[in-house]
Coordinates of C-alpha atoms in Angstrom, one line a residue:
Chain A
M1 CA -1.0 -25.0 44.2
A2 CA -1.6 -27.6 47.0
S3 CA -4.1 -27.3 49.0
V4 CA -4.6 -30.3 51.7
L5 CA -8.8 -31.8 51.8
P6 CA -9.5 -31.7 56.0
A7 CA -11.2 -35.1 54.9
S8 CA -7.9 -36.7 54.0
N9 CA -6.1 -34.9 57.1
T10 CA -8.9 -37.1 58.4
S11 CA -7.1 -40.6 56.8
M12 CA -3.7 -40.3 58.3
R13 CA -4.7 -40.7 61.5
S14 CA -3.9 -44.1 62.3
D15 CA -7.5 -45.7 63.1
R16 CA -6.6 -48.6 61.8
N17 CA -9.8 -50.9 62.6
T18 CA -9.1 -53.1 65.5
Y19 CA -11.0 -56.2 66.7
V20 CA -10.2 -58.6 69.4
G21 CA -6.5 -57.9 68.8
K22 CA -7.0 -57.8 64.6
S23 CA -6.0 -55.7 62.4
F24 CA -8.0 -55.9 60.1
V25 CA -7.6 -54.1 55.9
H26 CA -10.1 -51.2 56.2
V27 CA -11.0 -49.0 53.3
K28 CA -11.5 -45.4 53.6
N29 CA -14.8 -44.9 51.7
P30 CA -18.3 -44.0 53.3
Y31 CA -20.3 -45.1 49.9
L32 CA -18.7 -48.8 49.4
D33 CA -20.6 -51.2 52.0
S34 CA -23.9 -49.5 50.1
M35 CA -23.1 -50.7 46.8
D36 CA -25.2 -54.1 46.2
E37 CA -22.0 -55.2 44.5
D38 CA -18.5 -54.4 43.7
V39 CA -17.3 -55.2 40.6
L40 CA -13.2 -55.0 41.0
Y41 CA -12.8 -54.5 37.0
H42 CA -9.3 -54.7 36.5
L43 CA -8.8 -57.5 38.5
D44 CA -11.9 -59.4 37.3
L45 CA -13.2 -60.2 40.5
G46 CA -16.2 -59.3 42.1
T47 CA -18.7 -59.7 45.1
K48 CA -21.5 -60.9 43.1
T49 CA -19.3 -63.3 41.0
H50 CA -16.9 -64.8 43.9
N51 CA -17.1 -65.5 47.2
L52 CA -14.1 -63.8 48.0
P53 CA -14.1 -64.4 51.6
E54 CA -13.5 -68.0 51.1
M55 CA -10.8 -67.4 48.3
F56 CA -9.1 -64.7 50.0
G57 CA -9.3 -64.7 53.3
D58 CA -6.5 -66.2 55.1
V59 CA -3.9 -64.3 52.8
K60 CA -1.8 -63.0 55.2
F61 CA 1.5 -61.4 53.1
V62 CA 0.9 -60.1 49.6
C63 CA 3.8 -59.2 47.5
V64 CA 3.6 -56.8 44.1
G65 CA 6.0 -56.5 41.6
G66 CA 5.7 -54.2 38.5
S67 CA 6.5 -57.4 35.7
P68 CA 4.0 -60.5 35.4
N69 CA 6.7 -62.6 34.2
R70 CA 7.9 -62.0 37.8
M71 CA 5.1 -62.6 39.5
K72 CA 4.8 -65.5 38.3
A73 CA 7.7 -67.0 38.9
F74 CA 8.2 -65.8 42.9
A75 CA 4.6 -67.4 43.4
L76 CA 6.3 -70.6 41.9
F77 CA 9.4 -70.2 44.3
M78 CA 7.4 -69.9 47.5
H79 CA 5.5 -72.6 46.1
K80 CA 8.9 -74.4 46.5
E81 CA 9.7 -72.9 49.2
L82 CA 6.4 -73.6 51.9
R83 CA 6.7 -76.3 50.5
L84 CA 2.8 -77.0 49.3
M85 CA 0.8 -80.2 48.9
D86 CA -0.3 -79.1 46.3
N87 CA 0.7 -79.4 42.5
E88 CA 2.3 -76.8 40.7
E89 CA 0.3 -77.3 37.8
D90 CA -2.5 -76.1 40.0
I91 CA -0.8 -72.4 40.1
K92 CA -3.4 -70.5 38.1
D93 CA -3.9 -67.2 37.5
I94 CA -6.6 -65.8 39.5
C95 CA -6.8 -62.7 37.4
A96 CA -7.0 -65.2 34.0
G97 CA -10.0 -63.3 32.4
T98 CA -8.4 -59.9 32.1
D99 CA -4.9 -59.0 30.8
R100 CA -4.0 -55.6 33.1
Y101 CA -2.4 -57.9 36.1
C102 CA -1.9 -62.0 37.1
M103 CA -3.1 -62.5 40.2
Y104 CA -1.4 -66.3 42.5
K105 CA -1.6 -67.9 45.7
I106 CA 0.5 -70.0 47.1
G107 CA -1.1 -70.5 50.9
P108 CA -1.5 -67.6 53.0
V109 CA 0.7 -65.2 50.1
L110 CA -0.5 -63.4 47.2
S111 CA 1.9 -62.4 44.5
I112 CA 0.6 -60.0 42.0
S113 CA 1.4 -57.4 38.9
H114 CA 1.3 -54.0 38.9
G115 CA 2.5 -53.0 36.0
M116 CA 4.7 -50.1 35.9
G117 CA 4.5 -46.4 37.4
I118 CA 1.8 -45.2 39.5
P119 CA -1.3 -44.9 37.5
S120 CA -0.8 -48.1 36.9
I121 CA 0.1 -49.9 41.0
S122 CA -2.9 -47.6 41.6
I123 CA -5.1 -48.5 40.5
M124 CA -4.3 -52.1 41.5
L125 CA -4.0 -51.1 45.3
H126 CA -7.6 -49.6 45.0
E127 CA -9.2 -53.0 43.6
L128 CA -6.4 -55.3 46.0
I129 CA -7.7 -53.2 49.0
K130 CA -11.1 -53.9 48.4
L131 CA -10.6 -57.2 47.8
L132 CA -9.1 -57.7 51.2
Y133 CA -11.7 -55.8 52.8
H134 CA -14.2 -57.9 51.0
A135 CA -12.6 -60.7 52.2
R136 CA -12.1 -59.5 56.0
C137 CA -8.7 -59.8 55.9
S138 CA -6.9 -59.8 59.0
D139 CA -2.7 -58.7 60.3
V140 CA -2.0 -58.3 56.1
T141 CA 1.9 -57.6 54.8
I142 CA 2.5 -56.3 52.0
I143 CA 5.3 -56.3 50.2
R144 CA 6.8 -54.5 46.5
I145 CA 9.3 -56.5 45.6
G146 CA 10.4 -54.6 42.4
T147 CA 13.9 -53.4 40.1
S148 CA 15.2 -50.0 40.6
G149 CA 18.1 -47.8 39.7
G150 CA 20.3 -47.7 42.1
I151 CA 22.7 -44.3 43.6
G152 CA 25.9 -44.6 44.8
I153 CA 26.1 -48.2 45.2
A154 CA 27.0 -51.8 43.2
P155 CA 24.6 -53.3 41.2
G156 CA 22.7 -56.3 42.4
S157 CA 22.3 -54.6 46.1
V158 CA 19.2 -54.8 47.7
V159 CA 18.0 -51.7 49.0
I160 CA 14.9 -51.7 51.9
T161 CA 12.7 -48.4 51.7
D162 CA 13.1 -46.3 54.9
E163 CA 11.1 -43.3 53.2
A164 CA 9.8 -43.4 49.6
V165 CA 10.3 -39.5 48.5
D166 CA 9.4 -38.3 45.9
S167 CA 11.1 -35.9 42.7
F168 CA 11.8 -33.4 44.8
F169 CA 13.0 -35.8 47.7
K170 CA 9.7 -34.5 49.6
P171 CA 8.3 -37.7 51.3
R172 CA 5.1 -37.4 49.7
F173 CA 2.6 -37.9 47.5
E174 CA 0.2 -35.8 45.5
Q175 CA -2.9 -37.4 44.1
V176 CA -4.8 -34.7 42.7
I177 CA -8.9 -35.8 43.9
L178 CA -11.1 -34.1 41.6
D179 CA -9.4 -30.8 40.4
N180 CA -7.8 -30.3 44.2
I181 CA -4.0 -31.9 45.5
V182 CA -3.8 -33.6 48.1
T183 CA -0.4 -34.3 49.9
R184 CA -0.9 -37.7 51.7
S185 CA 2.4 -39.1 53.7
T186 CA 4.7 -41.5 52.5
E187 CA 6.0 -43.2 55.6
L188 CA 6.0 -46.7 55.6
D189 CA 6.5 -49.4 58.5
K190 CA 10.3 -48.9 60.6
E191 CA 9.8 -52.3 62.1
L192 CA 8.9 -54.2 59.1
A193 CA 12.0 -52.1 57.2
E194 CA 14.1 -53.7 59.8
E195 CA 13.2 -57.1 60.2
I196 CA 13.2 -58.0 56.8
F197 CA 16.9 -56.4 57.1
N198 CA 17.2 -58.7 60.3
C199 CA 16.9 -61.5 57.4
S200 CA 19.1 -60.4 54.8
K201 CA 22.0 -61.1 57.7
E202 CA 21.7 -64.6 56.8
I203 CA 22.2 -63.7 53.7
S204 CA 25.7 -63.4 52.0
N205 CA 24.9 -63.7 47.9
F206 CA 24.2 -59.9 48.1
P207 CA 24.6 -56.7 50.1
T208 CA 21.4 -55.3 51.3
L209 CA 20.9 -51.7 52.1
I210 CA 18.5 -49.4 54.3
G211 CA 17.8 -45.8 52.3
H212 CA 15.7 -43.7 50.8
T213 CA 14.1 -43.9 47.8
M214 CA 13.3 -41.9 45.3
C215 CA 9.6 -42.3 42.9
T216 CA 9.6 -40.2 39.9
Y217 CA 6.8 -40.3 37.1
D218 CA 8.8 -41.1 34.1
F219 CA 12.2 -43.2 33.4
Y220 CA 14.3 -41.1 30.9
E221 CA 14.0 -37.0 31.9
G222 CA 12.4 -37.6 35.3
Q223 CA 15.7 -39.7 36.2
G224 CA 18.1 -37.7 34.6
R225 CA 18.9 -40.3 31.6
L226 CA 20.6 -39.2 28.3
D227 CA 19.1 -41.6 26.7
G228 CA 15.3 -41.2 25.8
A229 CA 13.8 -39.6 23.0
L230 CA 14.0 -36.7 25.0
C231 CA 16.7 -35.3 26.3
S232 CA 17.3 -31.0 27.5
F233 CA 19.6 -30.5 29.9
S234 CA 23.6 -31.8 29.9
R235 CA 25.2 -34.6 31.7
E236 CA 26.2 -31.9 34.3
K237 CA 23.3 -31.1 35.6
G238 CA 21.8 -34.8 35.4
L239 CA 24.6 -36.0 37.1
D240 CA 24.7 -33.0 39.2
Y241 CA 21.0 -34.2 40.5
L242 CA 22.0 -37.2 40.7
K243 CA 24.6 -36.5 43.4
R244 CA 22.7 -34.3 45.3
A245 CA 19.8 -37.2 45.5
Y246 CA 22.5 -39.0 46.9
N247 CA 23.6 -37.4 48.8
A248 CA 19.3 -36.8 50.5
G249 CA 20.0 -40.2 51.4
I250 CA 18.6 -41.8 48.3
R251 CA 19.7 -45.2 47.4
N252 CA 17.8 -45.8 44.3
I253 CA 14.9 -44.7 41.8
E254 CA 11.4 -46.5 41.4
M255 CA 8.3 -45.4 39.9
E256 CA 5.8 -46.8 41.7
S257 CA 7.1 -46.8 46.1
T258 CA 5.3 -43.2 47.1
V259 CA 1.7 -44.3 45.9
F260 CA 2.1 -47.8 47.1
A261 CA 3.3 -46.5 51.0
A262 CA 0.4 -43.9 51.0
M263 CA -2.3 -46.1 50.1
C264 CA -1.5 -48.9 52.7
R265 CA -1.0 -46.6 54.9
L266 CA -4.6 -45.4 54.6
C267 CA -5.8 -48.6 54.8
G268 CA -4.0 -50.4 57.4
L269 CA -1.9 -52.9 55.8
K270 CA 2.2 -52.5 56.7
A271 CA 4.1 -52.0 53.7
A272 CA 7.9 -52.9 52.9
V273 CA 9.6 -51.8 49.4
V274 CA 12.3 -54.5 48.6
C275 CA 13.7 -53.4 45.4
V276 CA 16.9 -54.5 43.6
T277 CA 19.2 -52.1 41.6
L278 CA 20.2 -53.4 37.8
L279 CA 22.4 -50.8 37.3
N280 CA 24.6 -47.5 39.1
R281 CA 23.2 -44.0 38.0
L282 CA 26.3 -42.5 38.8
E283 CA 27.9 -44.8 36.3
C284 CA 25.7 -45.0 33.2
D285 CA 21.7 -44.8 32.1
Q286 CA 21.6 -47.9 30.0
I287 CA 20.3 -51.3 31.6
N288 CA 23.2 -53.3 29.2
S289 CA 24.3 -56.1 31.8
P290 CA 23.9 -59.7 30.1
H291 CA 20.6 -61.2 30.4
D292 CA 21.4 -64.0 32.9
V293 CA 23.2 -61.1 35.2
L294 CA 20.0 -59.1 35.0
V295 CA 17.4 -62.5 35.7
E296 CA 19.5 -63.1 38.7
Y297 CA 19.5 -59.8 40.1
Q298 CA 16.1 -59.9 39.7
K299 CA 15.5 -62.8 42.0
R300 CA 17.4 -61.6 45.3
P301 CA 14.1 -59.4 46.3
Q302 CA 12.2 -62.9 46.3
L303 CA 14.8 -64.7 47.6
L304 CA 14.6 -61.8 50.8
I305 CA 11.3 -61.8 51.5
S306 CA 10.5 -65.7 51.1
K307 CA 13.4 -66.0 53.7
F308 CA 10.8 -63.4 55.6
I309 CA 7.9 -64.9 55.1
K310 CA 9.0 -68.4 55.9
Q311 CA 10.7 -66.8 59.5
R312 CA 6.7 -64.9 60.2
L313 CA 5.6 -68.5 59.7
G314 CA 8.0 -70.1 61.9
L315 CA 8.9 -72.2 58.4
C316 CA 12.6 -71.6 59.0
D317 CA 15.9 -73.5 57.9
Q318 CA 19.5 -73.8 57.7
T319 CA 19.5 -75.4 54.0
S320 CA 17.7 -72.1 52.5
Chain B
M1 CA 6.0 -24.0 40.9
A2 CA 5.6 -24.8 37.8
S3 CA 9.2 -23.1 35.6
V4 CA 9.5 -24.0 31.8
L5 CA 13.0 -24.3 30.4
P6 CA 13.9 -22.6 27.8
A7 CA 16.0 -26.1 26.0
S8 CA 11.3 -27.4 26.4
N9 CA 10.2 -24.4 24.6
T10 CA 12.6 -24.2 22.3
S11 CA 11.8 -28.3 21.2
M12 CA 8.1 -27.0 20.7
R13 CA 8.3 -25.4 17.6
S14 CA 7.8 -27.2 14.5
D15 CA 11.5 -28.0 13.3
R16 CA 10.1 -31.4 11.8
N17 CA 13.3 -32.5 10.1
T18 CA 12.2 -33.0 6.6
Y19 CA 14.5 -34.4 3.4
V20 CA 12.3 -34.4 0.0
G21 CA 9.3 -33.5 1.2
K22 CA 9.7 -36.3 3.6
S23 CA 8.7 -35.9 7.2
F24 CA 11.4 -38.1 9.7
V25 CA 10.7 -39.3 13.4
H26 CA 13.0 -37.6 14.8
V27 CA 14.4 -37.1 18.3
K28 CA 15.4 -34.0 20.6
N29 CA 18.3 -35.2 21.9
P30 CA 21.7 -34.3 20.4
Y31 CA 23.3 -37.4 23.0
L32 CA 21.4 -40.1 21.6
D33 CA 23.9 -40.0 17.5
S34 CA 26.7 -40.4 20.0
M35 CA 26.2 -43.7 21.5
D36 CA 28.0 -46.8 20.2
E37 CA 24.8 -48.8 21.3
D38 CA 21.3 -48.2 22.1
V39 CA 19.4 -50.8 24.2
L40 CA 15.8 -49.9 24.2
Y41 CA 15.5 -52.1 27.2
H42 CA 11.8 -52.6 27.9
L43 CA 11.4 -53.2 24.0
D44 CA 14.7 -55.8 24.4
L45 CA 15.4 -54.6 20.9
G46 CA 18.6 -52.4 20.4
T47 CA 20.7 -51.1 17.5
K48 CA 23.6 -53.7 17.8
T49 CA 21.1 -56.6 18.2
H50 CA 19.1 -55.9 15.8
N51 CA 19.0 -54.3 12.4
L52 CA 16.2 -51.6 13.1
P53 CA 16.0 -50.2 9.1
E54 CA 15.5 -53.4 8.4
M55 CA 13.1 -54.6 10.9
F56 CA 11.3 -51.1 10.8
G57 CA 12.0 -49.3 7.4
D58 CA 8.7 -49.2 6.2
V59 CA 6.3 -48.5 9.4
K60 CA 3.7 -45.8 8.8
F61 CA 0.9 -46.3 11.0
V62 CA 1.8 -47.1 14.7
C63 CA -2.0 -48.1 16.5
V64 CA -0.9 -48.2 20.5
G65 CA -3.0 -49.9 23.1
G66 CA -3.2 -50.4 27.0
S67 CA -4.2 -54.1 26.7
P68 CA -1.7 -56.6 25.1
N69 CA -4.8 -58.7 24.2
R70 CA -6.4 -56.1 22.7
M71 CA -3.2 -55.0 20.2
K72 CA -2.9 -58.5 19.3
A73 CA -6.0 -59.0 18.2
F74 CA -6.1 -55.7 16.4
A75 CA -2.8 -56.8 14.6
L76 CA -4.6 -59.7 13.8
F77 CA -7.6 -58.3 12.5
M78 CA -5.6 -55.8 10.4
H79 CA -3.5 -59.1 8.9
K80 CA -7.4 -60.0 7.7
E81 CA -8.2 -56.0 6.4
L82 CA -5.2 -55.2 4.8
R83 CA -5.2 -59.3 2.9
L84 CA -1.4 -59.7 3.3
M85 CA 0.1 -62.7 1.8
D86 CA 2.2 -64.1 4.6
N87 CA 0.5 -67.0 7.3
E88 CA -1.2 -65.8 10.7
E89 CA 0.8 -67.9 12.5
D90 CA 3.8 -65.9 11.7
I91 CA 2.5 -62.9 13.3
K92 CA 5.0 -63.0 16.1
D93 CA 5.4 -60.7 19.8
I94 CA 8.5 -58.7 18.6
C95 CA 9.4 -57.9 21.8
A96 CA 8.2 -61.5 23.4
G97 CA 12.1 -61.3 25.1
T98 CA 10.1 -58.7 27.8
D99 CA 6.9 -59.3 29.5
R100 CA 6.6 -55.1 29.9
Y101 CA 5.2 -54.4 25.9
C102 CA 3.9 -56.4 23.0
M103 CA 4.6 -55.0 19.5
Y104 CA 3.2 -57.3 16.5
K105 CA 3.8 -55.9 12.7
I106 CA 1.2 -56.0 9.7
G107 CA 3.2 -54.8 6.9
P108 CA 3.3 -50.4 7.2
V109 CA 1.6 -51.1 10.1
L110 CA 3.0 -51.3 13.5
S111 CA 0.5 -52.7 16.8
I112 CA 1.8 -52.0 20.6
S113 CA 0.8 -52.7 23.7
H114 CA 1.8 -49.3 26.4
G115 CA -0.1 -51.1 29.7
M116 CA -2.4 -48.4 31.8
G117 CA -1.4 -44.4 32.9
I118 CA 1.1 -41.9 32.6
P119 CA 4.5 -43.1 33.3
S120 CA 3.9 -46.9 31.6
I121 CA 2.8 -45.3 27.9
S122 CA 6.0 -42.8 28.6
I123 CA 8.0 -45.3 28.5
M124 CA 7.2 -47.2 25.9
L125 CA 6.7 -43.9 23.7
H126 CA 10.7 -42.7 24.4
E127 CA 11.5 -46.5 23.4
L128 CA 9.4 -46.9 20.4
I129 CA 10.4 -42.7 19.0
K130 CA 14.2 -43.6 19.2
L131 CA 13.0 -47.0 17.5
L132 CA 11.2 -45.3 14.5
Y133 CA 14.3 -42.8 14.2
H134 CA 17.4 -45.2 14.3
A135 CA 14.7 -47.3 11.5
R136 CA 14.8 -43.9 9.3
C137 CA 11.2 -44.0 9.3
S138 CA 9.5 -41.9 7.6
D139 CA 5.2 -39.8 7.3
V140 CA 4.6 -41.8 10.4
T141 CA 1.3 -41.3 12.1
I142 CA 0.2 -42.9 15.6
I143 CA -2.8 -43.4 16.6
R144 CA -3.8 -44.4 20.1
I145 CA -7.0 -46.6 19.8
G146 CA -8.3 -46.4 23.4
T147 CA -10.9 -47.9 26.2
S148 CA -12.2 -44.8 28.7
G149 CA -14.9 -43.1 30.2
G150 CA -17.4 -41.5 28.9
I151 CA -19.2 -37.9 29.7
G152 CA -22.3 -37.4 29.1
I153 CA -22.5 -39.2 26.3
A154 CA -24.0 -42.9 25.9
P155 CA -21.5 -45.8 26.2
G156 CA -20.1 -47.1 23.0
S157 CA -19.4 -43.7 22.1
V158 CA -16.1 -43.1 19.8
V159 CA -14.8 -40.1 20.8
I160 CA -11.7 -38.2 18.6
T161 CA -9.5 -35.9 20.6
D162 CA -9.6 -32.9 19.1
E163 CA -8.0 -31.7 22.4
A164 CA -6.0 -33.7 25.3
V165 CA -6.3 -31.8 28.7
D166 CA -5.5 -32.6 32.7
S167 CA -7.4 -32.5 35.8
F168 CA -8.0 -28.9 35.7
F169 CA -9.5 -29.0 32.1
K170 CA -5.5 -27.4 30.4
P171 CA -4.1 -28.5 27.3
R172 CA -1.0 -29.1 29.0
F173 CA 1.3 -32.1 30.1
E174 CA 3.5 -31.6 33.3
Q175 CA 7.0 -33.2 32.7
V176 CA 9.0 -33.6 35.8
I177 CA 12.6 -33.1 34.8
L178 CA 15.3 -33.5 36.9
D179 CA 13.1 -31.2 39.6
N180 CA 12.0 -28.7 37.4
I181 CA 8.4 -29.0 36.2
V182 CA 8.2 -27.8 32.0
T183 CA 4.6 -27.3 30.6
R184 CA 4.2 -29.4 27.1
S185 CA 1.4 -28.3 24.8
T186 CA -1.0 -31.4 24.1
E187 CA -1.9 -30.1 20.9
L188 CA -3.3 -33.5 18.4
D189 CA -3.4 -32.7 14.3
K190 CA -6.5 -31.6 13.6
E191 CA -6.6 -32.8 9.9
L192 CA -6.3 -36.0 11.3
A193 CA -8.2 -36.3 12.9
E194 CA -11.0 -34.8 11.0
E195 CA -9.8 -37.1 8.1
I196 CA -10.5 -40.2 10.8
F197 CA -13.9 -38.8 11.9
N198 CA -14.6 -38.6 7.8
C199 CA -14.6 -42.4 7.7
S200 CA -16.3 -42.9 10.2
K201 CA -19.2 -41.3 8.7
E202 CA -19.2 -44.6 6.7
I203 CA -19.8 -46.9 9.9
S204 CA -23.6 -47.2 10.5
N205 CA -22.9 -49.3 13.8
F206 CA -21.5 -47.0 16.4
P207 CA -21.9 -43.1 16.8
T208 CA -18.8 -41.2 16.5
L209 CA -17.9 -37.5 17.5
I210 CA -14.9 -34.9 18.5
G211 CA -14.6 -33.7 21.4
H212 CA -11.6 -33.1 24.8
T213 CA -9.9 -35.8 26.2
M214 CA -8.9 -35.8 29.7
C215 CA -6.5 -37.5 31.2
T216 CA -6.3 -38.4 34.7
Y217 CA -3.7 -39.7 37.1
D218 CA -5.7 -42.2 38.2
F219 CA -8.4 -44.1 38.0
Y220 CA -10.9 -43.5 41.1
E221 CA -10.4 -40.1 43.4
G222 CA -9.0 -38.4 40.2
Q223 CA -11.5 -39.0 37.9
G224 CA -14.8 -38.5 40.6
R225 CA -15.4 -42.2 41.1
L226 CA -17.4 -43.4 44.7
D227 CA -16.0 -46.8 44.1
G228 CA -11.9 -46.6 45.3
A229 CA -10.6 -48.5 48.1
L230 CA -10.4 -44.1 49.5
C231 CA -13.5 -41.3 48.8
S232 CA -12.7 -38.2 50.8
F233 CA -15.7 -36.3 48.7
S234 CA -19.5 -36.5 48.6
R235 CA -21.8 -37.5 45.3
E236 CA -22.8 -34.3 44.9
K237 CA -19.2 -33.1 44.8
G238 CA -17.9 -35.9 42.0
L239 CA -20.6 -35.3 39.9
D240 CA -20.7 -31.8 39.5
Y241 CA -16.8 -32.4 38.9
L242 CA -17.9 -34.2 35.9
K243 CA -20.5 -32.0 35.5
R244 CA -18.1 -29.0 34.5
A245 CA -16.2 -31.5 33.1
Y246 CA -18.8 -31.9 30.0
N247 CA -19.4 -28.2 30.2
A248 CA -15.9 -27.2 29.1
G249 CA -16.0 -29.4 26.6
I250 CA -15.1 -32.3 27.7
R251 CA -16.5 -36.2 26.8
N252 CA -14.7 -39.1 27.6
I253 CA -11.6 -39.9 30.2
E254 CA -8.7 -41.6 30.1
M255 CA -5.0 -41.9 31.6
E256 CA -2.7 -41.9 28.8
S257 CA -3.5 -39.3 26.3
T258 CA -1.5 -35.7 27.2
V259 CA 1.4 -37.7 27.2
F260 CA 0.9 -39.1 24.5
A261 CA -0.3 -35.6 22.4
A262 CA 3.2 -33.8 24.0
M263 CA 5.9 -36.5 23.0
C264 CA 4.5 -37.5 19.3
R265 CA 4.1 -33.4 18.7
L266 CA 7.9 -33.3 19.8
C267 CA 9.3 -36.0 17.5
G268 CA 7.8 -35.3 14.4
L269 CA 4.7 -38.0 14.9
K270 CA 1.3 -36.9 13.6
A271 CA -1.1 -37.8 16.3
A272 CA -4.5 -39.0 17.3
V273 CA -6.1 -40.5 20.0
V274 CA -9.0 -42.9 19.3
C275 CA -10.7 -44.3 22.0
V276 CA -14.4 -45.7 23.0
T277 CA -16.2 -44.8 26.2
L278 CA -17.7 -48.0 28.2
L279 CA -19.8 -46.2 30.3
N280 CA -21.5 -42.8 31.2
R281 CA -19.9 -41.2 34.3
L282 CA -22.4 -39.2 34.7
E283 CA -24.8 -42.2 35.2
C284 CA -22.5 -44.5 37.3
D285 CA -19.0 -45.3 37.8
Q286 CA -18.9 -49.1 38.0
I287 CA -18.5 -51.1 34.3
N288 CA -19.9 -53.7 34.6
S289 CA -21.8 -54.1 31.2
P290 CA -22.1 -57.8 30.1
H291 CA -18.6 -58.9 28.4
D292 CA -19.7 -59.3 25.5
V293 CA -20.7 -55.9 24.9
L294 CA -17.4 -54.4 26.3
V295 CA -15.3 -56.4 23.5
E296 CA -17.6 -55.4 20.9
Y297 CA -17.1 -51.7 22.2
Q298 CA -13.7 -52.5 22.1
K299 CA -13.5 -53.4 18.7
R300 CA -14.9 -50.4 17.5
P301 CA -11.9 -47.6 17.1
Q302 CA -9.9 -50.7 15.4
L303 CA -12.7 -50.8 13.3
L304 CA -12.8 -47.5 12.4
I305 CA -9.3 -47.1 11.9
S306 CA -9.1 -49.8 10.1
K307 CA -10.7 -48.3 7.4
F308 CA -8.8 -45.2 7.6
I309 CA -4.9 -47.4 6.8
K310 CA -7.0 -48.8 4.1
Q311 CA -7.9 -45.7 3.0
R312 CA -4.5 -44.2 3.2
L313 CA -3.7 -47.4 1.4
G314 CA -6.1 -46.9 -1.2
L315 CA -7.6 -50.3 0.0
C316 CA -11.3 -48.9 1.1
D317 CA -13.7 -51.3 -0.6
Q318 CA -17.8 -51.5 -0.4
T319 CA -18.0 -54.7 1.8
S320 CA -16.1 -53.7 5.2

């Protein structure tokens, strides 16, 4: 069933466009440069309507997450943390002309929502990568800060992904191209994961660990939940699947990491996935912790990545 | 690679729970009734926190679409069309506590957003179907009113789906359950499609047709576009794929119809997919019609479905 196109194999080589030591974000599309105009439809931006190099040329960190409200909150948080001089009220949704995604820019940090699931984040990533390419951005680090279900770890733990795997515990992303299935690597940047993990050591409020992350196409049947509208397996089968996942090194489950890892890798973006776990799936299926507890959990990846960005920018202090 | 679980085969039978002639929305999950509480997490609703039968018991029509703004606009439009006595200002987002989806109720009509892609609509459908089940709703018709790319038809045409097919032109949805792949039927209600098509004959402003709809996991490589961040096939190969799709009876491409058809079918919801086409993919890849043209296109499925609902409710008049 799976056939690998030669073109895709080629794209997997580490052939980043480097120039005077800089690693530029690149596309793997020979047709793009010959286009008169590139409309980034789902971002409501374009090469003729916007000066993308001027708007985005200085971007060095891109943080993405599912929920628009959470990514706005992260932008406001980064604004405070980076102590930028401009007014908080000036932080506007750059994609305000569409309700598909939202986007905020805080100095060198871009904060973007991607909705839920592989197709939704994939549309955003295609257009984001083209945006960074058109803007001639270089040395960009991209981090997904999300929520997930934990396996065998305390709720509220933050998992930094060393390997994104699919429902069959394989480190691969199967991309349908026309009517072929092309298998892509989901390898993430190991040094970046270590660097973020080292930052976590200075935060004592919550546990952080490195582990495999499983990415599924479905929240209910695909993650072994017994509480969906459809459920055709037994409690024992579901638990057995989750235990096998744990034994394979998987510590959390979410719905975007494989395509995120695959696309960023192909386009010269150093990528990390940092997700908090909202529950322990070996114990329950439903997310029913009190609202304020869940809100606090969701701030944890933001706190960690803010620390990482400040450290990279040489802004780290003892107080935060 | 594909194995069919016996349980899923069973679920495919037409065994709707009927009682005194009514067809109730049902779930296919033996565990649900034994749960003390059911938290519909992504809708911010629950069986203990909300009186679902009181809130939703009279729902007869559910309309779903990707964009939250569009589904709010549809709710406001239906409010005007149904000439309900309550104030427009009282139309509030029932899911205001979350930004994953939005939901509005206008008399017997529910309008809900589902985001982009199969995983996103699947989470919403699981929780919507449980909501309708807990609310003891009966004889519910559900219609996806969306946008799509057309194949070989004029932009602005409205396609009523007779068959939802996957990237391989097959009328099936492959659901990963634990680590098995279960194939589900994507058959839609033929009578409902005909009924909606008959309504369209009274509207002269735009062409409406019945055809197959292809559902993909990806907007760029998966739909043969040459304008994504990644493209590994030639212009000729891409066009050949789209022409083969046309020859197989496919008239438009979108990203939700297969799982929508499969899940609604299993749970006793009569379902239809009605999407406007924003471009003709045999001619171009980019959506670059003027904003006001696209806005008008997106109103077309709303206009058609409003006519259908009014006809069902015996409210049709000559003026609309």
